[in-house]
mmCIF file of C-alpha atoms in Angstrom:
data_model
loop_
_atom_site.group_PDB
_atom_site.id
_atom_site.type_symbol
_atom_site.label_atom_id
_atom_site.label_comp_id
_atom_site.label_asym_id
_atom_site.label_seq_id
_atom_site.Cartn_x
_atom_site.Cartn_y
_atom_site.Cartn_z
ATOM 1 C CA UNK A 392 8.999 24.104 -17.097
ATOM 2 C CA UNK A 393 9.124 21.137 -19.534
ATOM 3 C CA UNK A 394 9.868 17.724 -17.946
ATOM 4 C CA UNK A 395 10.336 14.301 -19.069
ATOM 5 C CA UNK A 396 9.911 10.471 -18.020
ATOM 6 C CA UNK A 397 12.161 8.229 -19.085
ATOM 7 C CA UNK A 398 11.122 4.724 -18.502
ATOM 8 C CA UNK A 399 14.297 1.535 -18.327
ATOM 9 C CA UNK A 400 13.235 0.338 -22.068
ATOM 10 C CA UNK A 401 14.438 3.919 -23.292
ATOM 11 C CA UNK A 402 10.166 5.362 -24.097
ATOM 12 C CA UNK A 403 10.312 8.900 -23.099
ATOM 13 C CA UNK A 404 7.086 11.024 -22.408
ATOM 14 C CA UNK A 405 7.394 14.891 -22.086
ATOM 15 C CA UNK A 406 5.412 17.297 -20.424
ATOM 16 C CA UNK A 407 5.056 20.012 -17.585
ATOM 17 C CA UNK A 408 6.911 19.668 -14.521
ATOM 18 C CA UNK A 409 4.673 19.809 -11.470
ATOM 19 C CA UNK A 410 6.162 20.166 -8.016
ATOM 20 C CA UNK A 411 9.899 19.655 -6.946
ATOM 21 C CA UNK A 412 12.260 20.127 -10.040
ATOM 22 C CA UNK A 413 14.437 17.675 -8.735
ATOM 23 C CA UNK A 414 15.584 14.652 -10.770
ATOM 24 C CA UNK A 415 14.141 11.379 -9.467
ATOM 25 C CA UNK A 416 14.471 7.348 -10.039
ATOM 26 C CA UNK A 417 12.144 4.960 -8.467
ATOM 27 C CA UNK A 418 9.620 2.217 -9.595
ATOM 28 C CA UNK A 419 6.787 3.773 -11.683
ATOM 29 C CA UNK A 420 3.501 2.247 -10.963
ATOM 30 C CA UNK A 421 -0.316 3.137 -11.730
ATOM 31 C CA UNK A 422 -3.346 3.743 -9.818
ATOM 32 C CA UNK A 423 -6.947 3.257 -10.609
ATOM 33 C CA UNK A 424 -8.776 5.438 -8.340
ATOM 34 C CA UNK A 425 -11.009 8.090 -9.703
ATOM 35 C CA UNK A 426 -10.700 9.591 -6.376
ATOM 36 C CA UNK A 427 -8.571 9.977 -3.349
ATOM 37 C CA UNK A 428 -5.805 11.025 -4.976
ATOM 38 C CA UNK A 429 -4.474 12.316 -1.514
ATOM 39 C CA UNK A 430 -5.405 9.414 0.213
ATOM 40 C CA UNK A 431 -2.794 7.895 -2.250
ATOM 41 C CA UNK A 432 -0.354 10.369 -2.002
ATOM 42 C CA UNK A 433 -0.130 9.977 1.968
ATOM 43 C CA UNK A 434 0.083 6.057 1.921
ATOM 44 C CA UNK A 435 3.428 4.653 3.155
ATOM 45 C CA UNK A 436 2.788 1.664 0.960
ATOM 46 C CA UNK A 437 4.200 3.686 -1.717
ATOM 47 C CA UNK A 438 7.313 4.624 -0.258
ATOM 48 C CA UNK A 439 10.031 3.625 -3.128
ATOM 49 C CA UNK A 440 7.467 3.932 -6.125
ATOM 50 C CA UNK A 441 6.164 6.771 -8.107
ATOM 51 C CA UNK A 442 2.682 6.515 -9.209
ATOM 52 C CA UNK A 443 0.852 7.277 -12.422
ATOM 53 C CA UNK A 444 -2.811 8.006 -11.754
ATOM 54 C CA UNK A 445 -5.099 6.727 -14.465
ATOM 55 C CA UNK A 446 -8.330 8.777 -14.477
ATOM 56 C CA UNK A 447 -7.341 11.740 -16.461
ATOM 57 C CA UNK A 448 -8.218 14.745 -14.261
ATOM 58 C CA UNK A 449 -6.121 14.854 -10.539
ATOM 59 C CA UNK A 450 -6.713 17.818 -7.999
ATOM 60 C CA UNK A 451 -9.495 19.058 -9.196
ATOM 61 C CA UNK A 452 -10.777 19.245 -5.260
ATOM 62 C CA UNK A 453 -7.495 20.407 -4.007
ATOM 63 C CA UNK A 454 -5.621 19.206 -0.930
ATOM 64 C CA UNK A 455 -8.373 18.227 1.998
ATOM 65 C CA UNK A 456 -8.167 17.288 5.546
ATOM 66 C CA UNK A 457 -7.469 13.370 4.382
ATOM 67 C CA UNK A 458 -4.268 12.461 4.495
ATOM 68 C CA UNK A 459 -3.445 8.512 5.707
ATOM 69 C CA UNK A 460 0.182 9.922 7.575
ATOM 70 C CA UNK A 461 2.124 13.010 7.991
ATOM 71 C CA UNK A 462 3.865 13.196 4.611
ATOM 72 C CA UNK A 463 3.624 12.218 1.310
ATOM 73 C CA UNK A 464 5.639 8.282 0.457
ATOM 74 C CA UNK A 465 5.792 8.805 -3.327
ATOM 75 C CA UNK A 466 9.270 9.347 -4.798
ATOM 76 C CA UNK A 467 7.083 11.129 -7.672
ATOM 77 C CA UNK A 468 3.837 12.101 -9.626
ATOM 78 C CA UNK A 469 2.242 11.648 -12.957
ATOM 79 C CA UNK A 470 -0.829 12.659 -14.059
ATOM 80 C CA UNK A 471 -2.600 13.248 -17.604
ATOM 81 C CA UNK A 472 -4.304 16.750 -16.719
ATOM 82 C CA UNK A 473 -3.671 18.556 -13.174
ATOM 83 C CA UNK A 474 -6.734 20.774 -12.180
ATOM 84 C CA UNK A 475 -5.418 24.383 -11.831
ATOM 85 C CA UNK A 476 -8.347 25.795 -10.222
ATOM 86 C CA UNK A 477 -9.853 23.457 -7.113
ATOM 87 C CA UNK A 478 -13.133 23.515 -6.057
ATOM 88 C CA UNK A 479 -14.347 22.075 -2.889
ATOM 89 C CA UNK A 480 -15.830 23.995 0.159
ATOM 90 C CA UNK A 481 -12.887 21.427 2.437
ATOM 91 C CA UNK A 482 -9.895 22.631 -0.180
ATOM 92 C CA UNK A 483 -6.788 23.670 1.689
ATOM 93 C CA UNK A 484 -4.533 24.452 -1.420
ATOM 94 C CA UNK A 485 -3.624 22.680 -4.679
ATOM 95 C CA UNK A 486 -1.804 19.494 -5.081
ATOM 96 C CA UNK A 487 1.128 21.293 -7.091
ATOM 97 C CA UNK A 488 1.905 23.414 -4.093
ATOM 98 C CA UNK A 489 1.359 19.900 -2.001
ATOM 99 C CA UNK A 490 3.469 18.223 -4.068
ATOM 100 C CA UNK A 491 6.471 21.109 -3.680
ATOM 101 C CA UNK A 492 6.110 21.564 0.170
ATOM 102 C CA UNK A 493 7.227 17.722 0.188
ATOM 103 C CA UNK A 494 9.533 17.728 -1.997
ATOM 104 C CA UNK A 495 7.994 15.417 -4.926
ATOM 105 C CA UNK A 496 8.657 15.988 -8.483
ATOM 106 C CA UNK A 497 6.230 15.311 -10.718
ATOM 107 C CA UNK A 498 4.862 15.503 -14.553
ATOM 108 C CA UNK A 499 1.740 16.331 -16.159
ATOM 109 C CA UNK A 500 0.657 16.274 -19.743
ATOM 110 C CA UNK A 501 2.059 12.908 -19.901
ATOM 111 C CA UNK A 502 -0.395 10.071 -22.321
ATOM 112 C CA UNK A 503 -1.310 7.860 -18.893
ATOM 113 C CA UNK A 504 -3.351 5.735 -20.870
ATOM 114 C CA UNK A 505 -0.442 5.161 -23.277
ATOM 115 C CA UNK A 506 2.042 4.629 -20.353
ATOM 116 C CA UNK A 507 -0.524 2.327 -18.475
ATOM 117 C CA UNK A 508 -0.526 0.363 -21.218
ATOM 118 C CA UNK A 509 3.730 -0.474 -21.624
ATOM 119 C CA UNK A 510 3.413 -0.959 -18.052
ATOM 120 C CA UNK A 511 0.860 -3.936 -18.112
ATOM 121 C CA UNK A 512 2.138 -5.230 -21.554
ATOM 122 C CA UNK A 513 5.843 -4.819 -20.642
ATOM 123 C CA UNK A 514 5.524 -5.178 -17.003
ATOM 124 C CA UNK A 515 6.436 -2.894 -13.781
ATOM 125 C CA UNK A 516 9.756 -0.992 -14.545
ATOM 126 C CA UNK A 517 12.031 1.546 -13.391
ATOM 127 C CA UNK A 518 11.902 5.823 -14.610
ATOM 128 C CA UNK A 519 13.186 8.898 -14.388
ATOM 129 C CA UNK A 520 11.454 12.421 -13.762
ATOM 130 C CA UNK A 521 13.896 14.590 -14.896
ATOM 131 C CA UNK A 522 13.283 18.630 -15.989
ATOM 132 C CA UNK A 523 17.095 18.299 -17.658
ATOM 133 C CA UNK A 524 16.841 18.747 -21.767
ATOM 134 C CA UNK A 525 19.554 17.806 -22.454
ATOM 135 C CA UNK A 526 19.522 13.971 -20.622
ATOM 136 C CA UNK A 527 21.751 11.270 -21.961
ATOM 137 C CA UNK A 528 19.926 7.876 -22.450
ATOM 138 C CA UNK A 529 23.394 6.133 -22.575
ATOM 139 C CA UNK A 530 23.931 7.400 -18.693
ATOM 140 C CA UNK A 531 20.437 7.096 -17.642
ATOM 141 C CA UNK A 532 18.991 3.970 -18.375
ATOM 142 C CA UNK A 533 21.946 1.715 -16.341
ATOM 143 C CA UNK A 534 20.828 3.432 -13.103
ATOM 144 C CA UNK A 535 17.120 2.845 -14.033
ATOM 145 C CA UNK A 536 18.230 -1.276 -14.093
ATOM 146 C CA UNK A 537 20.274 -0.791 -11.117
ATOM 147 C CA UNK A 538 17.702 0.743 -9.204
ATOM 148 C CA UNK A 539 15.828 -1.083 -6.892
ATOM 149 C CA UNK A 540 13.630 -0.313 -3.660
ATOM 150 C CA UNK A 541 14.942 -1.717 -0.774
ATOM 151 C CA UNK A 542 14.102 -2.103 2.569
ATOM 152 C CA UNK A 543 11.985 0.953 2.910
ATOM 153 C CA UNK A 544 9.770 -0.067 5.922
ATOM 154 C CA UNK A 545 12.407 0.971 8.836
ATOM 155 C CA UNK A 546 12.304 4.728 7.060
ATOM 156 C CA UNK A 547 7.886 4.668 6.782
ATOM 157 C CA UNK A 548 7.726 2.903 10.500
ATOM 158 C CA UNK A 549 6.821 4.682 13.752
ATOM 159 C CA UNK A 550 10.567 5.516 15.640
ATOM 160 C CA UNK A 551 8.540 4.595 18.638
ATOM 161 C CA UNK A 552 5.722 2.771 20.569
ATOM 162 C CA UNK A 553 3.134 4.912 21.421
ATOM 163 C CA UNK A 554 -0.875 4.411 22.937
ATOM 164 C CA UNK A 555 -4.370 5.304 21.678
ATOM 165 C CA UNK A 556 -6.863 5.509 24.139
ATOM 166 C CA UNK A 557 -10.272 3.218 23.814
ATOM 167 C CA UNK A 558 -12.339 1.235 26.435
ATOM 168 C CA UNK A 559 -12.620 -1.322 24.346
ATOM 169 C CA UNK A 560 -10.316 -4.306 23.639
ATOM 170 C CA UNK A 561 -6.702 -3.467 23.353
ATOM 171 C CA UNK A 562 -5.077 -4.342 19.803
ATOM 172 C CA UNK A 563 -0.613 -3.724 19.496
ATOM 173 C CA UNK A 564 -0.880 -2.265 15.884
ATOM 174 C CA UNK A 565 2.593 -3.699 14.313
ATOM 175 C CA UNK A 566 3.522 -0.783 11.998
ATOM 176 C CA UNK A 567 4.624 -1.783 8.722
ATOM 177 C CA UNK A 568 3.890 1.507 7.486
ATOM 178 C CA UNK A 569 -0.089 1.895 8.491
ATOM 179 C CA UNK A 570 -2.587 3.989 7.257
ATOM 180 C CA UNK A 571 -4.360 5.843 9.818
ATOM 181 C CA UNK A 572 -7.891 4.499 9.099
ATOM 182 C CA UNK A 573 -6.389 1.483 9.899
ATOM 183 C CA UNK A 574 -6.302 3.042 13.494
ATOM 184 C CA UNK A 575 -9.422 4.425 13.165
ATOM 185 C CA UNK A 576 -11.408 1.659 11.798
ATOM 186 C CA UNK A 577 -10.216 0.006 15.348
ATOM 187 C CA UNK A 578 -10.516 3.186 17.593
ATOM 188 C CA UNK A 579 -14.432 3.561 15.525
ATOM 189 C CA UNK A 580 -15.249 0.141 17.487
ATOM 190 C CA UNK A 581 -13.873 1.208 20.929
ATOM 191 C CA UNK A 582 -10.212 -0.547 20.750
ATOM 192 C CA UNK A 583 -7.476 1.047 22.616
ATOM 193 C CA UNK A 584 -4.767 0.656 19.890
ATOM 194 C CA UNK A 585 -0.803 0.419 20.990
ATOM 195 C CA UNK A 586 0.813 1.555 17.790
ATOM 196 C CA UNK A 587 5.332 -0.389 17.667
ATOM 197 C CA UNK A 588 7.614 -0.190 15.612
ATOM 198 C CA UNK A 589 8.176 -2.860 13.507
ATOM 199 C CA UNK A 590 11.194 -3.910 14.615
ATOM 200 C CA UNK A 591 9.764 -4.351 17.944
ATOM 201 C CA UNK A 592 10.388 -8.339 19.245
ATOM 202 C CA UNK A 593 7.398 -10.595 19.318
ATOM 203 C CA UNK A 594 8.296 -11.028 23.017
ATOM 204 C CA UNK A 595 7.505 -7.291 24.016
ATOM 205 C CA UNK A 596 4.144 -7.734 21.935
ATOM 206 C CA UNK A 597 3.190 -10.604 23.743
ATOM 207 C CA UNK A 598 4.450 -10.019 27.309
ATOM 208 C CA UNK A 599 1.865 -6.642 26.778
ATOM 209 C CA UNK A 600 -0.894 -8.875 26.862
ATOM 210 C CA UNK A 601 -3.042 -7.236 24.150
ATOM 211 C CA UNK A 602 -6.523 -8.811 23.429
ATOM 212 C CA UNK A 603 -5.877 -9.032 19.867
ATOM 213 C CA UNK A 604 -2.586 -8.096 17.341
ATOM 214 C CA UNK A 605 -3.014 -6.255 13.929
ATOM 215 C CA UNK A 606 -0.311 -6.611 11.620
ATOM 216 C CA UNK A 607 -0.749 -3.156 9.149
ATOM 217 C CA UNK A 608 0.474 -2.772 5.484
ATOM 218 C CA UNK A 609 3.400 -1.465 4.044
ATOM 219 C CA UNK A 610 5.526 -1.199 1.049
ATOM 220 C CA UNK A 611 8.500 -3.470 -0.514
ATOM 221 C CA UNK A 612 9.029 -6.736 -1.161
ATOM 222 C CA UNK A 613 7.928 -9.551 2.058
ATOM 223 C CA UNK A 614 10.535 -11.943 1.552
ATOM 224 C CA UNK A 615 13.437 -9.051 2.129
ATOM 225 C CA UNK A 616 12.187 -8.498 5.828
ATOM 226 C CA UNK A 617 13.764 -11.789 7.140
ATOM 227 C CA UNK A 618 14.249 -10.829 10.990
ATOM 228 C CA UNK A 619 10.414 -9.610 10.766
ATOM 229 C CA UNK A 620 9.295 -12.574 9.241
ATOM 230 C CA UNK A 621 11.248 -14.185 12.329
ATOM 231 C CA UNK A 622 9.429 -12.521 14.847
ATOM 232 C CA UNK A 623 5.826 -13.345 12.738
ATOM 233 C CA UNK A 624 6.393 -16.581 13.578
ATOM 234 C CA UNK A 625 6.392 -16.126 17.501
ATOM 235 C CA UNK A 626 3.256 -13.962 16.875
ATOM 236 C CA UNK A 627 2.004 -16.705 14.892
ATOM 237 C CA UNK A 628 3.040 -19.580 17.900
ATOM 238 C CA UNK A 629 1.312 -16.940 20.318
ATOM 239 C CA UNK A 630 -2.651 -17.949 21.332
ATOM 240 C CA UNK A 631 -3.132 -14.245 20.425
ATOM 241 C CA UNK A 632 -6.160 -13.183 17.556
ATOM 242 C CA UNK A 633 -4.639 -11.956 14.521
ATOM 243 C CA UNK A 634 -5.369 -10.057 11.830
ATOM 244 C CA UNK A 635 -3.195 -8.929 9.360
ATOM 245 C CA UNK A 636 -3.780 -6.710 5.764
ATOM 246 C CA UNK A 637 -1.490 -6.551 2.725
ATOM 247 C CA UNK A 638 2.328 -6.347 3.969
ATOM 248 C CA UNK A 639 1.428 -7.788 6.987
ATOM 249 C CA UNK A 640 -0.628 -10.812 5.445
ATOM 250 C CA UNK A 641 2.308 -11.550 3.028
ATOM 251 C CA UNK A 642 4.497 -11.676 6.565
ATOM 252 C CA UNK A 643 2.407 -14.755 8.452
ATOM 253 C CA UNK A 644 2.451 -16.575 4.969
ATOM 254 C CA UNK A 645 6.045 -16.392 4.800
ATOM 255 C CA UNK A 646 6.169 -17.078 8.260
ATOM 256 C CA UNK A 647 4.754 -20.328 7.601
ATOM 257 C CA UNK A 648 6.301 -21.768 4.919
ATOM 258 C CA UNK A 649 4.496 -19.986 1.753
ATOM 259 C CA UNK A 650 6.169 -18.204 -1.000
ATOM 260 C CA UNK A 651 5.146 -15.155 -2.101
ATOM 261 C CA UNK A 652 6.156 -13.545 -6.228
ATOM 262 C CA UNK A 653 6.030 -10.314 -7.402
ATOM 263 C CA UNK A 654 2.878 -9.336 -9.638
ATOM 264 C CA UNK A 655 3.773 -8.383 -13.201
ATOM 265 C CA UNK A 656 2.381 -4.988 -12.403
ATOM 266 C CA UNK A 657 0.679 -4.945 -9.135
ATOM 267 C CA UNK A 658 -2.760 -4.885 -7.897
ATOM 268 C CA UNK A 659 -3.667 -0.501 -7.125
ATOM 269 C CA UNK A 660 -6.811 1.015 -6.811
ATOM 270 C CA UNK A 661 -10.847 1.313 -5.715
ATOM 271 C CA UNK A 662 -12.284 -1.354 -7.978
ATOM 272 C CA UNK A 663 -10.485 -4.989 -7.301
ATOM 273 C CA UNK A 664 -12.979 -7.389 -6.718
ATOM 274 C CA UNK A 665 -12.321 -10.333 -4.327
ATOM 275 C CA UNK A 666 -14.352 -13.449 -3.781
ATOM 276 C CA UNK A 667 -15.385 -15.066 -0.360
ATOM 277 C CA UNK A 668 -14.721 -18.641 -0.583
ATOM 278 C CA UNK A 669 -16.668 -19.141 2.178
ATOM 279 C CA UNK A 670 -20.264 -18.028 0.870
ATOM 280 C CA UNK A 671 -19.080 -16.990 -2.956
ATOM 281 C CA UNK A 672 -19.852 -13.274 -2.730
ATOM 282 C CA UNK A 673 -17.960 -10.999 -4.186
ATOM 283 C CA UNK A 674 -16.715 -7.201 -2.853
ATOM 284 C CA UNK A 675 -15.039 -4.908 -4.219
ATOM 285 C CA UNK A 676 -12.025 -3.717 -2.485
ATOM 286 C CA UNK A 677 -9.118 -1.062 -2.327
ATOM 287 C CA UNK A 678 -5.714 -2.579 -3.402
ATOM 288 C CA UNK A 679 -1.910 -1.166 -3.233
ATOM 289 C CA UNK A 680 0.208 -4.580 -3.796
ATOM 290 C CA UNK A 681 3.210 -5.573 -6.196
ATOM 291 C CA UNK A 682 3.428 -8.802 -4.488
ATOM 292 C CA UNK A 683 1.329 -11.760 -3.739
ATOM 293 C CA UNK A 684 1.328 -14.918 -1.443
ATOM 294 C CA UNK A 685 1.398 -17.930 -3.893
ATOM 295 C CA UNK A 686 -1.579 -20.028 -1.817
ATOM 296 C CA UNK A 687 -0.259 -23.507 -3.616
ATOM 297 C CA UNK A 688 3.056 -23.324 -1.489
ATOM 298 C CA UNK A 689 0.853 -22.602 1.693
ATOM 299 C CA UNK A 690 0.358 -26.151 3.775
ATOM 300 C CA UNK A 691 -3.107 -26.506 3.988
ATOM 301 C CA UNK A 692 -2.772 -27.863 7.078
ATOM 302 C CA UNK A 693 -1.958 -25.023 7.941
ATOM 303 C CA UNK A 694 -4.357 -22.325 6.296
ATOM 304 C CA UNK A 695 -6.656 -22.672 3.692
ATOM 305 C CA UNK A 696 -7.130 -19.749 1.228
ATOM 306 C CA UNK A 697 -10.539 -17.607 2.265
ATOM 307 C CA UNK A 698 -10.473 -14.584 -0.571
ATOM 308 C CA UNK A 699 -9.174 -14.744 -4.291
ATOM 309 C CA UNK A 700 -9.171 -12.087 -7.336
ATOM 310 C CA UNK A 701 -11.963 -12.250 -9.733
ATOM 311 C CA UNK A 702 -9.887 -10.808 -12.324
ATOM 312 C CA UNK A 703 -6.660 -13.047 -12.107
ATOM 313 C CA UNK A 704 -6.826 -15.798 -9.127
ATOM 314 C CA UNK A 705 -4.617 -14.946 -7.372
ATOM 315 C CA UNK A 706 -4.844 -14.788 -3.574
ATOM 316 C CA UNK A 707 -6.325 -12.303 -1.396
ATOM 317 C CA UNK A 708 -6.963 -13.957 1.885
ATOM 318 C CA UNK A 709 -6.143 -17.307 4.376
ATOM 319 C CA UNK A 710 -7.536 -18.052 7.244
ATOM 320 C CA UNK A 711 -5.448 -20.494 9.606
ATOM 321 C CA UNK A 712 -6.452 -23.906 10.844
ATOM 322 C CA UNK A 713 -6.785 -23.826 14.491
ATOM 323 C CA UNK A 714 -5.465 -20.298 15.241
ATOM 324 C CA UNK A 715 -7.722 -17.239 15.820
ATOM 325 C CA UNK A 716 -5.825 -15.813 13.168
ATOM 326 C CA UNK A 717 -7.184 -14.489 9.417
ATOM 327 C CA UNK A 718 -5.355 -12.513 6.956
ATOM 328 C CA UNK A 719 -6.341 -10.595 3.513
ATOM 329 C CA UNK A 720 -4.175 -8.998 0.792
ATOM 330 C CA UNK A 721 -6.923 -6.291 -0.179
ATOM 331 C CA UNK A 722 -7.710 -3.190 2.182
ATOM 332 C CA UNK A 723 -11.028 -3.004 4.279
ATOM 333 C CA UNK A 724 -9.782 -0.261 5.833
ATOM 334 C CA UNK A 725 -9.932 1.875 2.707
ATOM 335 C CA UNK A 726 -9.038 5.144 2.195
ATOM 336 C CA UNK A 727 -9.958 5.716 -0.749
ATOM 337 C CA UNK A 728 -11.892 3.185 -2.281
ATOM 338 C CA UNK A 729 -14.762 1.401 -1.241
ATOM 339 C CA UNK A 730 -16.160 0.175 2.267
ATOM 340 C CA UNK A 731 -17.665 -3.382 1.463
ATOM 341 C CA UNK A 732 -14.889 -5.369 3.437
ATOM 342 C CA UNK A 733 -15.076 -3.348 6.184
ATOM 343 C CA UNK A 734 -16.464 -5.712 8.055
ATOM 344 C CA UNK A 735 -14.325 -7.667 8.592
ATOM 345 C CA UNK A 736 -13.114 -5.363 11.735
ATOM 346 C CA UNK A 737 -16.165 -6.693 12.888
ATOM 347 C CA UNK A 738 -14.853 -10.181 12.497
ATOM 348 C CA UNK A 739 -11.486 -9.658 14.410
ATOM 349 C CA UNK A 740 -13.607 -7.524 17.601
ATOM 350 C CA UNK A 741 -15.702 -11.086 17.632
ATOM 351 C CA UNK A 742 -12.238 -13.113 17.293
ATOM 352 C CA UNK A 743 -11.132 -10.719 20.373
ATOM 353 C CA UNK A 744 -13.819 -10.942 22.790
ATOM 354 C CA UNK A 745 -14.198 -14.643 21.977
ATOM 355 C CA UNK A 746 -10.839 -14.724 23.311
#
């Protein structure tokens, strides 16, 4: 069945619907990853987006046991060439059928490289997957301008608390929408991990008396999530370690006084590289980001930046003066992409038994 994408500046691509046949608006953004294209699928930091892969060949190892949640986040899928036949001795079915089973339309056969392209010249926009021929530009493109994410955090969050058992230290996850090697980068090292909600108050985090607090990622724009942001704060005025990634490190900067701005078209994939103020070496990390913390509205009394982009400066880390608290915009969890931050799980067990 043909399909077509119809981008808020009026460029159409055509090509072969994949998955659900429903018609679809969201926020099209693109991926870098060569692999882990289910890894991608299954992170909740993509709730409200739909998310053009770059390398030109997805599925060609099927669907494996690697999903980061239960479901799939994207509103949608688009992909130069889909692999009809997977190969891999782990394959448990094809990423079309995936895609279906949850509900996901997608396209394939569309130019990426083209797309990519109007998206980093023109800037993040709104779409349309639609398999409708006979579409009206004149009707469609006022919804693409009026559409815009929202608060999608309270629909990827946990509907309740729940424990992980480890003899280790005992870290309150706050869910923003966390990936699960987030939990298992923590359980890996021991931790006992108590998973809330994220509207939980900082007052039932803190009256728990975990050894250390992890705020997770998650999708949507920081500065929405005002009551959040709130509770941060008491977090933040807690002598509890803290470490937060992505969503969660745009949350304590807000919480204390820094700005953050949305990226002209976002920081996602396995090949970012970041900088370590502290020594000058560089990793490379996995990203998933459309918004940053602006560092220059950040008291440096306060924090002082720790991690910043090679590619465009902007920041990727704080760590704050006279708290046991550091925070980093980039993913050393993973999943997919690369494992060169990873220690700094390391860091926050040291922060935690220090404490």
């Amino acid at each position: 069945m043909k399909a077509f994408l119809i981008l808020e500046d009026g460029t159409v691509f055509s090509g072969t619907s994949i998955g659900s046949t429903k018609d679809m608006i969201s926020e099209i953004v693109f991926n870098t990853s060569m692999t882990g294209y289910l890894e991608v699928l299954t992170d909740p930091s993509y709730a409200g987006q739909a998310v053009v892969m770059t390398y030109p060949l997805i599925g060609n190892y099927g669907i494996t046991p690697d999903m980061e949640s239960k479901k799939a986040w994207p509103d949608g899928y688009i992909v130069r060439e889909l692999s009809r036949m997977p190969s891999n001795f782990r394959c448990e079915g094809t990423i079309q059928d995936f895609l279906a089973s949850q509900d996901i339309p997608g396209i394939a056969g569309v130019d990426t490289r083209a797309l990519t392209k109007i998206l980093r010249e023109k800037g993040t926009m709104n779409g349309m997957i639609t398999t409708r021929e006979d579409y009206d530009l004149q009707e469609i493109i006022p919804k693409l301008k009026a559409y815009s994410v929202g608060d999608v955090v309270s629909e990827v969050t946990c509907s309740q608390s729940y424990v992980l058992e480890g003899q280790g230290p005992k870290v309150a996850l706050m869910d923003f929408g966390a990936k699960n090697n987030i939990i298992r980068s923590l359980q890996n090292r021991g931790c006992e991990v108590v998973v809330y909600p994220a509207d939980t108050p900082a007052e039932v985090i803190i009256n728990s008396n975990p050894d250390g607090i992890m705020l997770s990622n998650g999708p949507g724009d920081p500065a929405s999530f005002e009551t959040i942001i709130q509770e941060t704060k008491k977090l933040y005025d807690s002598d509890i370690p803290i470490f937060a990634i992505c969503l969660g490190h745009q949350l304590m900067a807000l919480a204390n006084g820094a700005k953050t701005y949305k990226l002209k078209y976002g920081h996602r994939g396995g090949n970012h590289p970041v900088k370590d103020l502290s020594n000058g070496r560089v990793y490379i990390s996995s990203q998933n980001h459309g918004y940053a913390v602006d560092a220059s509205t950040m008291d440096p009394a306060i924090a002082k930046e720790a991690f910043v982009n090679v590619n465009d400066g902007t920041n990727e880390g704080l760590i704050y003066e006279g708290k046991k608290i550091f925070t980093v915009q980039f993913h050393p969890e993973a999943c997919p992409g690369p494992q060169d931050s990873g220690y700094l799980f390391d860091r926050f067990m040291d922060m935690m038994k220090g404490a």
